[in-house]
Amino acid sequence: MIDLMTGNVAAAKAAMLAGVEVVAAYPITPQTSISEKLAEMVANDEIKAKYIKVESEHSAMAALIGASYMGARTFTATSSQGLALMHEMLFWAAGARRPIVMTVVSRSLGPPWNIWTDHMDVIGERDTGWMQFFCENNQEALDLILLAYKVAEDKEVMLPTMVIEDGFILSHTFEKVDIPAKEEVDFFLPPFNPDVKVNFRKPRRYGSLVMPDWTMEFRYNNYLAMEKAKKKFAEAGSAFSKAFGRDYSSLIESYRCEGAEAVLIITGSAAGTAKVAADRMRERGKKVGVAKMRVFRPFPNEELLKLAENVRTIGVFDRSYTFGYGGAIYSEVRNALFSLAADLKVKGYIGGLGGRDVTETDFEKIFDDLLTLRRSGLASNQVDWVGLKDGSMRW
């Protein structure tokens, strides 16, 4: 059934379709309407779930970790400072291998106080051991939650997942969303049935002290699980395509990359704008394409290397800044492609912070900049801030 809805309603409906059994959430703009919609569904018996009212996001994640140990399928949602408050528990969920799924409606971190989108909040949590899936539109806000459970609960993965939708651009904007039937989702996503869960008749200790002679092995197993998640995502994406007709079989979606002289790697809703800009450039005979990084964790290095076999000029657009060398995604892409560095050019662009519009014209200028870099081999900067009010009028 196709209906018109916001990204937040799509996320709540996905949690309902997935049959979540425990929800714990604390309100924060622009996530609040997800937790409100789920509370309404529970109150109206549309969903058989326990809704735990908590005093903070930290408590929400702690509650879900406990519920997951009991064998419950769990869900929450948050944004920005709320995600930052969860930080300690994010490590705990990942280290304890709890397959919790959380929608993060991405929002700038204060100060300066700002409730609009950028990826500073989620990129700041990239090293906590969670998988991170980025949505381009409201359909993906629904679909990627179903995929997240499928991958996260795989017995060879068992890792938590953030499904990231851009604040207000998706969370509060209406789009058409194809809602699958509950029985079809039930076939695609069977009930969560972990091998180990709390059994009061057979008491165990969970999260116990691990001495130095075994801690590394725990971390290594987390690494192996994250690596296996790449294949599991592709398999689940192919199964999703057969079930629902939308293909998610790759961690990176290529758009008009065939024969491209320059490609821009990008995450989130801005990918749609970049695709329109690429279409316009192609109409003018300029060979450019877009590589939408749908999955940032696990990091898709194999797909990046495959992309770079055919394109020797690559731009990376980060909607965040992490006070290192350029944006985090730029730095990781550049590192992954270092072995091809002899004639490969990789340039970073930072923009769209705090909800700043990133327009088709901005992306056309970025593509022109990349094509100039391809011809000249020289870049005035390795990293440019796009749309900055610095008086240069360059962008």
Tab-separated table of C-alpha atoms in Angstrom:
chain	number	residue	atom	x	y	z
A	1	MET	CA	0.000	0.000	0.000
A	2	ILE	CA	1.328	3.425	-0.946
A	3	ASP	CA	0.694	6.242	1.510
A	4	LEU	CA	1.939	9.765	2.091
A	5	MET	CA	3.946	10.196	5.307
A	6	THR	CA	6.920	11.806	6.988
A	7	GLY	CA	10.189	9.992	7.541
A	8	ASN	CA	9.420	9.772	11.257
A	9	VAL	CA	6.065	8.084	10.665
A	10	ALA	CA	7.745	5.727	8.190
A	11	ALA	CA	10.287	4.799	10.878
A	12	ALA	CA	7.541	4.137	13.439
A	13	LYS	CA	5.605	1.996	10.938
A	14	ALA	CA	8.768	0.018	10.191
A	15	ALA	CA	9.231	-0.714	13.886
A	16	MET	CA	5.583	-1.840	14.042
A	17	LEU	CA	5.980	-4.054	10.953
A	18	ALA	CA	9.150	-5.565	12.431
A	19	GLY	CA	7.137	-6.617	15.467
A	20	VAL	CA	9.251	-4.848	18.068
A	21	GLU	CA	8.534	-6.103	21.562
A	22	VAL	CA	10.142	-3.409	23.717
A	23	VAL	CA	10.429	0.327	23.002
A	24	ALA	CA	12.219	2.767	25.294
A	25	ALA	CA	12.666	6.379	24.230
A	26	TYR	CA	13.072	9.909	25.499
A	27	PRO	CA	11.810	12.883	23.449
A	28	ILE	CA	14.155	15.189	21.563
A	29	THR	CA	13.587	17.318	18.458
A	30	PRO	CA	13.366	16.264	15.632
A	31	GLN	CA	12.945	12.629	16.713
A	32	THR	CA	9.992	13.060	19.094
A	33	SER	CA	7.210	12.214	16.656
A	34	ILE	CA	8.676	8.699	16.212
A	35	SER	CA	8.357	7.879	19.910
A	36	GLU	CA	4.943	9.609	20.046
A	37	LYS	CA	3.666	7.538	17.105
A	38	LEU	CA	4.911	4.321	18.683
A	39	ALA	CA	3.314	5.249	22.022
A	40	GLU	CA	0.037	5.804	20.173
A	41	MET	CA	0.358	2.415	18.438
A	42	VAL	CA	0.957	0.674	21.777
A	43	ALA	CA	-1.970	2.502	23.411
A	44	ASN	CA	-4.270	1.497	20.525
A	45	ASP	CA	-3.095	-2.150	20.560
A	46	GLU	CA	-1.786	-1.799	17.003
A	47	ILE	CA	1.458	-3.244	18.284
A	48	LYS	CA	2.012	-5.750	21.092
A	49	ALA	CA	4.995	-4.075	22.686
A	50	LYS	CA	6.087	-2.852	26.089
A	51	TYR	CA	6.710	0.922	26.019
A	52	ILE	CA	9.133	1.923	28.779
A	53	LYS	CA	9.040	5.577	29.802
A	54	VAL	CA	12.519	6.621	30.909
A	55	GLU	CA	14.155	9.745	32.314
A	56	SER	CA	16.924	10.049	29.693
A	57	GLU	CA	18.410	8.582	26.511
A	58	HIS	CA	21.109	6.901	28.600
A	59	SER	CA	18.385	5.039	30.496
A	60	ALA	CA	16.553	4.211	27.261
A	61	MET	CA	19.562	2.381	25.882
A	62	ALA	CA	20.261	0.674	29.219
A	63	ALA	CA	16.651	-0.581	29.299
A	64	LEU	CA	16.895	-1.952	25.758
A	65	ILE	CA	20.159	-3.753	26.477
A	66	GLY	CA	18.416	-5.557	29.336
A	67	ALA	CA	15.353	-6.325	27.220
A	68	SER	CA	17.539	-7.665	24.429
A	69	TYR	CA	19.273	-9.992	26.890
A	70	MET	CA	15.775	-11.354	27.608
A	71	GLY	CA	15.363	-12.147	23.903
A	72	ALA	CA	13.122	-9.203	22.963
A	73	ARG	CA	13.304	-7.343	19.656
A	74	THR	CA	13.986	-3.735	20.690
A	75	PHE	CA	13.763	-0.238	19.194
A	76	THR	CA	14.456	3.358	20.108
A	77	ALA	CA	15.058	6.688	18.403
A	78	THR	CA	17.037	9.777	19.282
A	79	SER	CA	18.956	12.781	17.940
A	80	SER	CA	21.956	14.965	18.594
A	81	GLN	CA	22.567	15.656	22.311
A	82	GLY	CA	20.365	12.675	23.160
A	83	LEU	CA	22.642	10.380	21.169
A	84	ALA	CA	25.655	11.943	22.873
A	85	LEU	CA	24.086	11.195	26.255
A	86	MET	CA	23.783	7.517	25.205
A	87	HIS	CA	27.500	7.330	24.386
A	88	GLU	CA	28.524	5.030	27.260
A	89	MET	CA	25.646	2.643	26.587
A	90	LEU	CA	26.361	2.545	22.835
A	91	PHE	CA	29.692	0.872	23.574
A	92	TRP	CA	27.948	-1.481	25.978
A	93	ALA	CA	25.297	-2.534	23.445
A	94	ALA	CA	27.901	-3.235	20.772
A	95	GLY	CA	30.355	-5.014	23.073
A	96	ALA	CA	27.557	-7.139	24.518
A	97	ARG	CA	26.442	-7.998	20.952
A	98	ARG	CA	22.834	-6.799	21.392
A	99	PRO	CA	21.099	-6.328	17.992
A	100	ILE	CA	19.175	-3.192	18.985
A	101	VAL	CA	17.912	-1.010	16.133
A	102	MET	CA	17.728	2.746	16.602
A	103	THR	CA	16.629	5.471	14.234
A	104	VAL	CA	18.818	8.528	14.646
A	105	VAL	CA	17.236	11.649	13.207
A	106	SER	CA	20.500	13.440	12.559
A	107	ARG	CA	20.848	16.931	13.985
A	108	SER	CA	23.639	19.355	14.696
A	109	LEU	CA	25.333	19.255	18.108
A	110	GLY	CA	25.316	22.421	20.187
A	111	PRO	CA	26.617	24.915	20.850
A	112	PRO	CA	25.731	26.925	18.885
A	113	TRP	CA	22.218	25.628	19.554
A	114	ASN	CA	20.724	24.348	16.314
A	115	ILE	CA	17.976	21.782	15.715
A	116	TRP	CA	18.549	21.248	11.983
A	117	THR	CA	20.343	18.450	10.255
A	118	ASP	CA	23.959	17.566	9.883
A	119	HIS	CA	25.846	14.360	10.632
A	120	MET	CA	28.040	15.560	13.501
A	121	ASP	CA	26.008	13.482	15.984
A	122	VAL	CA	26.189	10.130	14.175
A	123	ILE	CA	29.696	10.510	12.806
A	124	GLY	CA	30.796	11.288	16.360
A	125	GLU	CA	29.597	7.781	17.321
A	126	ARG	CA	31.162	5.934	14.386
A	127	ASP	CA	33.698	4.174	16.603
A	128	THR	CA	31.271	2.688	19.130
A	129	GLY	CA	30.823	-0.600	17.248
A	130	TRP	CA	27.343	0.121	15.820
A	131	MET	CA	26.461	-0.442	12.196
A	132	GLN	CA	25.357	2.784	10.482
A	133	PHE	CA	22.902	2.894	7.539
A	134	PHE	CA	22.070	6.262	5.910
A	135	CYS	CA	18.664	7.025	4.318
A	136	GLU	CA	18.220	9.136	1.197
A	137	ASN	CA	14.409	9.341	1.423
A	138	ASN	CA	11.390	8.296	3.486
A	139	GLN	CA	11.069	4.956	1.699
A	140	GLU	CA	14.555	4.077	2.881
A	141	ALA	CA	13.656	5.291	6.396
A	142	LEU	CA	11.195	2.373	6.434
A	143	ASP	CA	13.075	-0.217	4.386
A	144	LEU	CA	16.445	0.132	6.091
A	145	ILE	CA	14.920	-0.547	9.526
A	146	LEU	CA	13.603	-3.906	8.276
A	147	LEU	CA	16.999	-4.631	6.730
A	148	ALA	CA	18.737	-3.528	9.924
A	149	TYR	CA	16.922	-6.173	11.986
A	150	LYS	CA	17.636	-8.818	9.348
A	151	VAL	CA	21.378	-8.113	9.421
A	152	ALA	CA	21.766	-7.246	13.111
A	153	GLU	CA	20.012	-10.383	14.369
A	154	ASP	CA	21.971	-12.731	12.107
A	155	LYS	CA	23.737	-15.156	14.451
A	156	GLU	CA	27.079	-14.407	12.775
A	157	VAL	CA	26.636	-10.652	13.291
A	158	MET	CA	24.655	-9.774	16.456
A	159	LEU	CA	25.524	-6.072	16.417
A	160	PRO	CA	23.339	-2.987	16.992
A	161	THR	CA	22.395	-0.673	14.116
A	162	MET	CA	21.691	3.032	13.665
A	163	VAL	CA	19.367	3.892	10.783
A	164	ILE	CA	20.018	7.554	10.053
A	165	GLU	CA	17.493	9.962	8.549
A	166	ASP	CA	18.199	13.673	8.091
A	167	GLY	CA	16.380	15.915	10.542
A	168	PHE	CA	13.444	17.877	9.076
A	169	ILE	CA	14.553	17.173	5.478
A	170	LEU	CA	13.151	13.655	5.917
A	171	SER	CA	11.745	13.538	9.447
A	172	HIS	CA	9.087	16.212	8.871
A	173	THR	CA	8.661	16.130	5.081
A	174	PHE	CA	5.896	14.104	3.422
A	175	GLU	CA	6.779	11.645	0.651
A	176	LYS	CA	5.155	8.607	-0.910
A	177	VAL	CA	6.084	5.413	0.927
A	178	ASP	CA	5.257	1.872	-0.161
A	179	ILE	CA	4.250	0.001	3.003
A	180	PRO	CA	4.610	-3.771	2.738
A	181	ALA	CA	1.978	-6.086	4.167
A	182	LYS	CA	2.653	-7.360	7.698
A	183	GLU	CA	2.546	-11.006	6.599
A	184	GLU	CA	5.156	-10.300	3.902
A	185	VAL	CA	7.420	-8.665	6.487
A	186	ASP	CA	6.888	-11.591	8.869
A	187	PHE	CA	8.098	-13.961	6.133
A	188	PHE	CA	11.152	-11.776	5.417
A	189	LEU	CA	11.930	-11.171	9.092
A	190	PRO	CA	11.181	-14.115	11.399
A	191	PRO	CA	10.910	-13.545	15.182
A	192	PHE	CA	14.133	-12.781	17.070
A	193	ASN	CA	15.327	-16.001	18.700
A	194	PRO	CA	18.870	-15.635	20.056
A	195	ASP	CA	20.879	-18.684	21.113
A	196	VAL	CA	21.592	-17.152	24.517
A	197	LYS	CA	19.045	-15.247	26.575
A	198	VAL	CA	18.215	-14.807	30.231
A	199	ASN	CA	16.650	-17.899	31.769
A	200	PHE	CA	15.855	-17.518	35.453
A	201	ARG	CA	15.959	-21.286	35.900
A	202	LYS	CA	19.526	-21.359	34.600
A	203	PRO	CA	21.189	-18.255	36.072
A	204	ARG	CA	24.244	-16.814	34.284
A	205	ARG	CA	26.303	-13.670	34.577
A	206	TYR	CA	26.295	-11.239	31.661
A	207	GLY	CA	28.814	-8.476	31.007
A	208	SER	CA	31.269	-9.870	33.512
A	209	LEU	CA	34.870	-8.788	34.026
A	210	VAL	CA	37.245	-10.029	31.313
A	211	MET	CA	40.927	-10.142	32.167
A	212	PRO	CA	43.715	-8.896	29.863
A	213	ASP	CA	44.390	-12.413	28.529
A	214	TRP	CA	41.009	-12.468	26.686
A	215	THR	CA	39.869	-8.863	26.078
A	216	MET	CA	41.623	-8.643	22.718
A	217	GLU	CA	39.802	-11.746	21.508
A	218	PHE	CA	36.462	-10.135	22.381
A	219	ARG	CA	37.396	-7.077	20.312
A	220	TYR	CA	38.636	-9.260	17.452
A	221	ASN	CA	35.324	-11.113	17.396
A	222	ASN	CA	33.517	-7.754	17.149
A	223	TYR	CA	35.745	-6.936	14.180
A	224	LEU	CA	34.960	-10.283	12.519
A	225	ALA	CA	31.226	-9.746	13.062
A	226	MET	CA	31.405	-6.280	11.489
A	227	GLU	CA	33.255	-7.712	8.484
A	228	LYS	CA	30.688	-10.521	8.080
A	229	ALA	CA	27.927	-7.913	8.187
A	230	LYS	CA	28.974	-6.685	4.714
A	231	LYS	CA	28.065	-10.000	3.102
A	232	LYS	CA	24.975	-10.342	5.286
A	233	PHE	CA	23.758	-6.875	4.231
A	234	ALA	CA	24.188	-7.751	0.553
A	235	GLU	CA	22.350	-11.067	1.028
A	236	ALA	CA	19.539	-9.417	2.984
A	237	GLY	CA	19.344	-6.651	0.376
A	238	SER	CA	18.937	-9.208	-2.407
A	239	ALA	CA	16.247	-11.034	-0.427
A	240	PHE	CA	14.506	-7.711	0.181
A	241	SER	CA	14.538	-7.019	-3.554
A	242	LYS	CA	12.835	-10.365	-4.270
A	243	ALA	CA	10.268	-9.785	-1.530
A	244	PHE	CA	9.450	-6.116	-2.053
A	245	GLY	CA	10.960	-5.042	-5.382
A	246	ARG	CA	13.481	-2.532	-4.049
A	247	ASP	CA	17.159	-3.443	-4.389
A	248	TYR	CA	19.581	-2.930	-1.483
A	249	SER	CA	22.129	-5.552	-2.494
A	250	SER	CA	25.101	-3.169	-2.372
A	251	LEU	CA	26.577	-1.064	0.404
A	252	ILE	CA	27.265	1.695	-2.131
A	253	GLU	CA	24.644	2.641	-4.729
A	254	SER	CA	26.179	3.798	-8.012
A	255	TYR	CA	24.324	6.405	-10.067
A	256	ARG	CA	25.514	7.264	-13.588
A	257	CYS	CA	29.029	6.099	-12.730
A	258	GLU	CA	29.470	4.219	-16.041
A	259	GLY	CA	32.186	5.989	-18.004
A	260	ALA	CA	32.368	8.763	-15.414
A	261	GLU	CA	35.482	10.939	-15.257
A	262	ALA	CA	34.611	12.092	-11.737
A	263	VAL	CA	32.387	10.612	-9.034
A	264	LEU	CA	31.112	12.171	-5.799
A	265	ILE	CA	30.691	9.936	-2.739
A	266	ILE	CA	27.905	11.131	-0.456
A	267	THR	CA	25.545	9.978	2.330
A	268	GLY	CA	21.970	10.808	3.312
A	269	SER	CA	19.291	12.952	1.711
A	270	ALA	CA	21.758	15.182	-0.150
A	271	ALA	CA	22.437	12.195	-2.433
A	272	GLY	CA	19.145	12.910	-4.206
A	273	THR	CA	20.194	16.493	-4.925
A	274	ALA	CA	23.601	15.330	-6.144
A	275	LYS	CA	21.891	12.891	-8.557
A	276	VAL	CA	19.860	15.734	-10.094
A	277	ALA	CA	23.054	17.770	-10.491
A	278	ALA	CA	24.758	14.773	-12.144
A	279	ASP	CA	21.854	14.505	-14.610
A	280	ARG	CA	22.256	18.166	-15.555
A	281	MET	CA	26.005	17.766	-15.994
A	282	ARG	CA	25.492	14.708	-18.211
A	283	GLU	CA	23.062	16.716	-20.370
A	284	ARG	CA	25.929	19.142	-20.936
A	285	GLY	CA	28.291	16.314	-21.906
A	286	LYS	CA	30.173	16.264	-18.595
A	287	LYS	CA	30.763	12.694	-17.439
A	288	VAL	CA	30.091	12.606	-13.714
A	289	GLY	CA	28.351	10.230	-11.342
A	290	VAL	CA	27.264	9.764	-7.743
A	291	ALA	CA	28.207	6.960	-5.348
A	292	LYS	CA	25.749	6.963	-2.455
A	293	MET	CA	27.346	5.395	0.600
A	294	ARG	CA	24.328	3.649	2.060
A	295	VAL	CA	26.384	1.827	4.694
A	296	PHE	CA	29.234	3.577	6.531
A	297	ARG	CA	29.652	0.877	9.201
A	298	PRO	CA	30.697	-1.744	8.224
A	299	PHE	CA	33.002	0.308	6.035
A	300	PRO	CA	32.577	-0.703	2.355
A	301	ASN	CA	36.264	-0.700	1.360
A	302	GLU	CA	35.907	-3.529	-1.169
A	303	GLU	CA	33.171	-1.666	-3.065
A	304	LEU	CA	35.238	1.529	-2.946
A	305	LEU	CA	38.240	-0.238	-4.488
A	306	LYS	CA	35.990	-1.598	-7.229
A	307	LEU	CA	34.635	1.908	-7.898
A	308	ALA	CA	38.158	3.348	-8.079
A	309	GLU	CA	39.199	0.767	-10.717
A	310	ASN	CA	37.225	2.771	-13.263
A	311	VAL	CA	37.174	6.319	-11.873
A	312	ARG	CA	40.391	8.136	-11.071
A	313	THR	CA	38.955	11.378	-9.679
A	314	ILE	CA	36.774	11.050	-6.599
A	315	GLY	CA	35.174	13.658	-4.390
A	316	VAL	CA	33.769	12.995	-0.916
A	317	PHE	CA	31.037	15.187	0.590
A	318	ASP	CA	30.883	15.197	4.394
A	319	ARG	CA	27.911	16.745	6.179
A	320	SER	CA	30.014	16.872	9.345
A	321	TYR	CA	33.396	18.043	10.578
A	322	THR	CA	35.377	16.063	13.116
A	323	PHE	CA	38.335	18.385	13.768
A	324	GLY	CA	40.773	16.059	12.017
A	325	TYR	CA	42.061	16.182	8.441
A	326	GLY	CA	38.871	16.988	6.516
A	327	GLY	CA	35.646	15.091	7.130
A	328	ALA	CA	35.629	11.611	8.631
A	329	ILE	CA	34.206	9.925	5.526
A	330	TYR	CA	36.776	11.699	3.322
A	331	SER	CA	39.616	10.558	5.578
A	332	GLU	CA	38.444	6.932	5.584
A	333	VAL	CA	37.819	6.831	1.827
A	334	ARG	CA	41.266	8.315	1.180
A	335	ASN	CA	42.888	5.754	3.483
A	336	ALA	CA	41.020	2.869	1.839
A	337	LEU	CA	42.189	3.961	-1.626
A	338	PHE	CA	45.767	4.783	-0.595
A	339	SER	CA	47.185	1.739	-2.392
A	340	LEU	CA	45.856	3.208	-5.670
A	341	ALA	CA	47.221	6.673	-4.878
A	342	ALA	CA	49.734	6.892	-7.760
A	343	ASP	CA	47.289	8.431	-10.227
A	344	LEU	CA	44.146	8.628	-8.103
A	345	LYS	CA	42.870	12.008	-6.948
A	346	VAL	CA	40.595	12.220	-3.896
A	347	LYS	CA	39.259	15.552	-2.637
A	348	GLY	CA	37.022	16.351	0.339
A	349	TYR	CA	34.124	18.807	0.545
A	350	ILE	CA	32.410	19.866	3.764
A	351	GLY	CA	28.958	21.448	3.644
A	352	GLY	CA	25.357	21.456	4.796
A	353	LEU	CA	26.226	21.900	8.478
A	354	GLY	CA	23.444	22.946	10.829
A	355	GLY	CA	20.806	22.553	8.129
A	356	ARG	CA	22.499	24.828	5.574
A	357	ASP	CA	20.916	24.151	2.167
A	358	VAL	CA	23.087	22.240	-0.290
A	359	THR	CA	21.656	22.950	-3.720
A	360	GLU	CA	21.930	21.412	-7.171
A	361	THR	CA	24.073	24.421	-8.135
A	362	ASP	CA	26.451	23.651	-5.253
A	363	PHE	CA	26.896	20.105	-6.525
A	364	GLU	CA	27.379	21.272	-10.127
A	365	LYS	CA	30.223	23.503	-8.865
A	366	ILE	CA	31.706	20.551	-6.987
A	367	PHE	CA	31.572	18.401	-10.124
A	368	ASP	CA	33.211	21.201	-12.150
A	369	ASP	CA	35.908	21.462	-9.476
A	370	LEU	CA	36.540	17.706	-9.707
A	371	LEU	CA	36.741	17.801	-13.514
A	372	THR	CA	39.238	20.674	-13.282
A	373	LEU	CA	41.253	18.628	-10.803
A	374	ARG	CA	41.203	15.682	-13.231
A	375	ARG	CA	42.550	17.798	-16.096
A	376	SER	CA	45.137	19.833	-14.184
A	377	GLY	CA	46.122	17.330	-11.528
A	378	LEU	CA	46.350	20.252	-9.126
A	379	ALA	CA	44.003	21.215	-6.299
A	380	SER	CA	44.070	24.557	-4.514
A	381	ASN	CA	42.900	22.722	-1.391
A	382	GLN	CA	42.627	19.051	-0.467
A	383	VAL	CA	39.468	19.942	1.478
A	384	ASP	CA	37.031	22.749	0.661
A	385	TRP	CA	34.154	24.094	2.756
A	386	VAL	CA	31.193	24.538	0.388
A	387	GLY	CA	28.852	27.514	0.759
A	388	LEU	CA	30.892	29.222	3.464
A	389	LYS	CA	30.214	32.946	3.950
A	390	ASP	CA	33.917	33.821	3.749
A	391	GLY	CA	33.622	36.582	1.153
A	392	SER	CA	35.433	34.562	-1.525
A	393	MET	CA	32.215	33.979	-3.534
A	394	ARG	CA	33.888	30.797	-4.792
A	395	TRP	CA	30.848	28.678	-4.141
